[in-house]
GROMACS .gro file of C-alpha atoms in nm:
model
  143
    1UNK     CA    1   0.299   3.136  -2.382
    2UNK     CA    2   0.578   2.843  -2.339
    3UNK     CA    3   0.780   2.852  -2.074
    4UNK     CA    4   1.156   2.973  -2.105
    5UNK     CA    5   1.249   2.612  -2.092
    6UNK     CA    6   0.947   2.426  -1.958
    7UNK     CA    7   0.826   2.356  -2.319
    8UNK     CA    8   1.153   2.190  -2.446
    9UNK     CA    9   1.200   2.007  -2.095
   10UNK     CA   10   0.882   1.853  -2.169
   11UNK     CA   11   0.888   1.745  -2.519
   12UNK     CA   12   1.201   1.610  -2.442
   13UNK     CA   13   1.040   1.378  -2.185
   14UNK     CA   14   0.795   1.313  -2.421
   15UNK     CA   15   1.016   1.203  -2.692
   16UNK     CA   16   1.223   1.005  -2.410
   17UNK     CA   17   0.886   0.831  -2.349
   18UNK     CA   18   0.783   1.034  -2.025
   19UNK     CA   19   0.493   1.131  -1.891
   20UNK     CA   20   0.441   1.504  -1.907
   21UNK     CA   21   0.578   1.703  -1.551
   22UNK     CA   22   0.444   2.030  -1.509
   23UNK     CA   23   0.523   2.348  -1.630
   24UNK     CA   24   0.630   2.635  -1.433
   25UNK     CA   25   0.384   2.863  -1.574
   26UNK     CA   26   0.111   2.699  -1.695
   27UNK     CA   27  -0.058   2.800  -2.052
   28UNK     CA   28  -0.456   2.866  -2.056
   29UNK     CA   29  -0.570   2.511  -2.204
   30UNK     CA   30  -0.686   2.670  -2.530
   31UNK     CA   31  -0.747   2.417  -2.813
   32UNK     CA   32  -0.599   2.139  -2.583
   33UNK     CA   33  -0.797   1.848  -2.500
   34UNK     CA   34  -0.833   1.626  -2.217
   35UNK     CA   35  -0.548   1.430  -2.064
   36UNK     CA   36  -0.299   1.671  -2.286
   37UNK     CA   37  -0.071   1.945  -2.068
   38UNK     CA   38  -0.121   2.314  -2.265
   39UNK     CA   39   0.235   2.387  -2.369
   40UNK     CA   40   0.171   2.739  -2.529
   41UNK     CA   41  -0.172   2.894  -2.605
   42UNK     CA   42  -0.270   3.229  -2.740
   43UNK     CA   43  -0.549   3.387  -2.867
   44UNK     CA   44  -0.505   3.573  -3.227
   45UNK     CA   45  -0.852   3.769  -3.235
   46UNK     CA   46  -1.101   3.556  -3.238
   47UNK     CA   47  -0.848   3.225  -3.329
   48UNK     CA   48  -0.664   3.034  -3.117
   49UNK     CA   49  -0.300   2.909  -3.163
   50UNK     CA   50  -0.239   2.602  -2.938
   51UNK     CA   51   0.056   2.290  -2.850
   52UNK     CA   52  -0.016   2.065  -2.643
   53UNK     CA   53   0.156   1.763  -2.498
   54UNK     CA   54   0.014   1.424  -2.506
   55UNK     CA   55   0.154   1.118  -2.327
   56UNK     CA   56   0.340   1.055  -2.602
   57UNK     CA   57   0.309   1.358  -2.873
   58UNK     CA   58   0.294   1.704  -2.920
   59UNK     CA   59  -0.002   1.845  -3.124
   60UNK     CA   60  -0.043   2.215  -3.283
   61UNK     CA   61  -0.398   2.294  -3.334
   62UNK     CA   62  -0.540   2.607  -3.458
   63UNK     CA   63  -0.860   2.766  -3.478
   64UNK     CA   64  -1.165   2.877  -3.234
   65UNK     CA   65  -1.339   2.631  -2.974
   66UNK     CA   66  -1.600   2.574  -3.211
   67UNK     CA   67  -1.377   2.454  -3.499
   68UNK     CA   68  -1.042   2.384  -3.529
   69UNK     CA   69  -0.910   2.452  -3.857
   70UNK     CA   70  -0.529   2.319  -3.843
   71UNK     CA   71  -0.422   2.029  -3.648
   72UNK     CA   72  -0.059   1.856  -3.656
   73UNK     CA   73   0.039   1.609  -3.451
   74UNK     CA   74   0.412   1.466  -3.386
   75UNK     CA   75   0.456   1.168  -3.574
   76UNK     CA   76   0.585   0.829  -3.386
   77UNK     CA   77   0.958   0.926  -3.480
   78UNK     CA   78   0.908   1.297  -3.426
   79UNK     CA   79   1.041   1.397  -3.799
   80UNK     CA   80   0.807   1.669  -3.848
   81UNK     CA   81   0.885   1.826  -3.517
   82UNK     CA   82   1.173   2.058  -3.450
   83UNK     CA   83   1.262   2.280  -3.144
   84UNK     CA   84   1.489   2.547  -3.081
   85UNK     CA   85   1.629   2.783  -2.808
   86UNK     CA   86   1.860   3.091  -2.828
   87UNK     CA   87   1.958   3.354  -2.572
   88UNK     CA   88   2.154   3.672  -2.623
   89UNK     CA   89   2.107   4.033  -2.588
   90UNK     CA   90   2.218   3.988  -2.255
   91UNK     CA   91   1.933   3.784  -2.076
   92UNK     CA   92   1.696   3.797  -2.398
   93UNK     CA   93   1.591   3.461  -2.539
   94UNK     CA   94   1.356   3.298  -2.793
   95UNK     CA   95   1.210   2.924  -2.788
   96UNK     CA   96   1.025   2.768  -3.058
   97UNK     CA   97   0.855   2.460  -3.177
   98UNK     CA   98   0.801   2.389  -3.565
   99UNK     CA   99   0.577   2.117  -3.716
  100UNK     CA  100   0.592   2.055  -4.033
  101UNK     CA  101   0.324   1.891  -4.306
  102UNK     CA  102   0.433   1.828  -4.648
  103UNK     CA  103   0.615   2.189  -4.736
  104UNK     CA  104   0.449   2.409  -4.486
  105UNK     CA  105   0.600   2.504  -4.183
  106UNK     CA  106   0.412   2.611  -3.859
  107UNK     CA  107   0.648   2.755  -3.628
  108UNK     CA  108   0.519   2.856  -3.274
  109UNK     CA  109   0.773   3.094  -3.078
  110UNK     CA  110   0.805   3.330  -2.798
  111UNK     CA  111   1.120   3.533  -2.601
  112UNK     CA  112   1.188   3.837  -2.442
  113UNK     CA  113   1.427   4.112  -2.517
  114UNK     CA  114   1.733   4.105  -2.318
  115UNK     CA  115   1.908   4.403  -2.151
  116UNK     CA  116   2.116   4.527  -2.494
  117UNK     CA  117   1.791   4.610  -2.692
  118UNK     CA  118   1.588   4.895  -2.694
  119UNK     CA  119   1.314   4.759  -2.496
  120UNK     CA  120   1.467   4.559  -2.206
  121UNK     CA  121   1.238   4.272  -2.092
  122UNK     CA  122   0.989   4.301  -2.379
  123UNK     CA  123   0.802   3.997  -2.405
  124UNK     CA  124   0.650   3.856  -2.750
  125UNK     CA  125   0.476   3.538  -2.895
  126UNK     CA  126   0.355   3.433  -3.222
  127UNK     CA  127   0.263   3.155  -3.499
  128UNK     CA  128   0.499   3.217  -3.851
  129UNK     CA  129   0.380   2.991  -4.146
  130UNK     CA  130   0.677   2.923  -4.375
  131UNK     CA  131   0.718   2.734  -4.727
  132UNK     CA  132   0.952   2.540  -4.878
  133UNK     CA  133   1.134   2.266  -4.841
  134UNK     CA  134   1.370   2.497  -4.575
  135UNK     CA  135   1.088   2.754  -4.523
  136UNK     CA  136   1.213   3.002  -4.743
  137UNK     CA  137   0.893   3.159  -4.823
  138UNK     CA  138   0.681   3.351  -4.591
  139UNK     CA  139   0.320   3.226  -4.628
  140UNK     CA  140   0.180   3.426  -4.296
  141UNK     CA  141   0.164   3.449  -3.951
  142UNK     CA  142   0.020   3.609  -3.636
  143UNK     CA  143   0.175   3.753  -3.320
   0.00000   0.00000   0.00000
């Protein structure tokens, strides 16, 4: 899963033009390629969702080790990638990265419930797929 601040820090470094740095909790390689740093990788049944950081971009891939079904790399101006981080619930948090292709948004997220919830410390992650200019229509997801 994405480390609490690691993915945001790594992607911020990529945007600034610096090389990837080590994560506090490295993810499994998943669908990342040689020379890429795995920021997130999780198995969803027989499929894998991965976010991989390279020297100048971040890439979302979904599929199996035999076949990548979806791949979206950040554009040179990063206009198709957005980062988000929310804190709350007395120690809870959620971070996400959104990749956009056309009118479809692929949102990879991870989080942990805080002390003010019915399940303190519960961790979760997944991928949500939304459509529309502002992501108003859910197309599916895994998690």
